[in-house]
Amino acid sequence: MVFNDVAANCVQLRNLLLSAYPCDMCLPEPLTPNLKIDLLAEITQSPDIPYDHAVLLERVGLRTGLDAVI
């Protein structure tokens, strides 16, 4: 991931990367009174993850331990 390659002392750049979202996505106004997050249509959509977590966990040797716990 790009985020892991950014130095820890570059706080503003890391925050910028963490707050990025697709340009066609409309975010809800968080200060809206009586906002019910569970009623938003977007909450039912699963995020697209471009990489396989299982491969990464196997590479660092954590998959078997996590599988045992889960």
GROMACS .gro file of C-alpha atoms in nm:
model
   70
    1MET     CA    1   0.000   0.000   0.000
    2VAL     CA    2   0.112   0.354  -0.067
    3PHE     CA    3   0.043   0.458   0.291
    4ASN     CA    4   0.309   0.225   0.429
    5ASP     CA    5   0.573   0.388   0.209
    6VAL     CA    6   0.515   0.738   0.350
    7ALA     CA    7   0.750   0.833   0.633
    8ALA     CA    8   0.592   0.850   0.979
    9ASN     CA    9   0.697   1.213   1.024
   10CYS     CA   10   0.495   1.322   0.717
   11VAL     CA   11   0.174   1.346   0.919
   12GLN     CA   12  -0.015   1.578   0.685
   13LEU     CA   13   0.058   1.362   0.380
   14ARG     CA   14  -0.050   1.048   0.568
   15ASN     CA   15  -0.374   1.221   0.674
   16LEU     CA   16  -0.437   1.327   0.315
   17LEU     CA   17  -0.398   0.969   0.193
   18LEU     CA   18  -0.623   0.835   0.467
   19SER     CA   19  -0.899   1.086   0.391
   20ALA     CA   20  -0.903   1.030   0.012
   21TYR     CA   21  -1.216   0.894  -0.153
   22PRO     CA   22  -1.333   0.846  -0.514
   23CYS     CA   23  -1.455   1.161  -0.688
   24ASP     CA   24  -1.789   1.002  -0.778
   25MET     CA   25  -1.866   0.924  -0.413
   26CYS     CA   26  -2.089   1.165  -0.222
   27LEU     CA   27  -2.008   1.166   0.148
   28PRO     CA   28  -2.284   1.242   0.400
   29GLU     CA   29  -2.259   1.559   0.605
   30PRO     CA   30  -2.148   1.434   0.949
   31LEU     CA   31  -2.308   1.730   1.131
   32THR     CA   32  -2.659   1.660   0.998
   33PRO     CA   33  -2.900   1.640   1.292
   34ASN     CA   34  -3.047   1.293   1.349
   35LEU     CA   35  -2.821   1.132   1.087
   36LYS     CA   36  -2.882   0.757   1.083
   37ILE     CA   37  -2.576   0.591   0.933
   38ASP     CA   38  -2.745   0.252   0.903
   39LEU     CA   39  -3.011   0.404   0.673
   40LEU     CA   40  -2.760   0.525   0.413
   41ALA     CA   41  -2.761   0.322   0.091
   42GLU     CA   42  -2.380   0.310   0.084
   43ILE     CA   43  -2.363   0.118   0.411
   44THR     CA   44  -2.487  -0.198   0.237
   45GLN     CA   45  -2.207  -0.196  -0.024
   46SER     CA   46  -1.892  -0.389   0.054
   47PRO     CA   47  -1.569  -0.203  -0.025
   48ASP     CA   48  -1.354  -0.318  -0.316
   49ILE     CA   49  -1.016  -0.425  -0.184
   50PRO     CA   50  -0.756  -0.439  -0.464
   51TYR     CA   51  -0.526  -0.693  -0.300
   52ASP     CA   52  -0.555  -1.032  -0.137
   53HIS     CA   53  -0.519  -1.015   0.240
   54ALA     CA   54  -0.457  -1.389   0.265
   55VAL     CA   55  -0.141  -1.367   0.056
   56LEU     CA   56  -0.008  -1.080   0.267
   57LEU     CA   57  -0.084  -1.265   0.591
   58GLU     CA   58   0.087  -1.578   0.461
   59ARG     CA   59   0.392  -1.377   0.356
   60VAL     CA   60   0.443  -1.242   0.708
   61GLY     CA   61   0.351  -1.573   0.873
   62LEU     CA   62   0.027  -1.467   1.044
   63ARG     CA   63  -0.236  -1.656   0.848
   64THR     CA   64  -0.222  -1.988   1.030
   65GLY     CA   65  -0.240  -1.815   1.368
   66LEU     CA   66  -0.536  -1.602   1.265
   67ASP     CA   67  -0.715  -1.899   1.111
   68ALA     CA   68  -0.671  -2.087   1.439
   69VAL     CA   69  -0.821  -1.801   1.640
   70ILE     CA   70  -1.105  -1.729   1.397
   0.00000   0.00000   0.00000
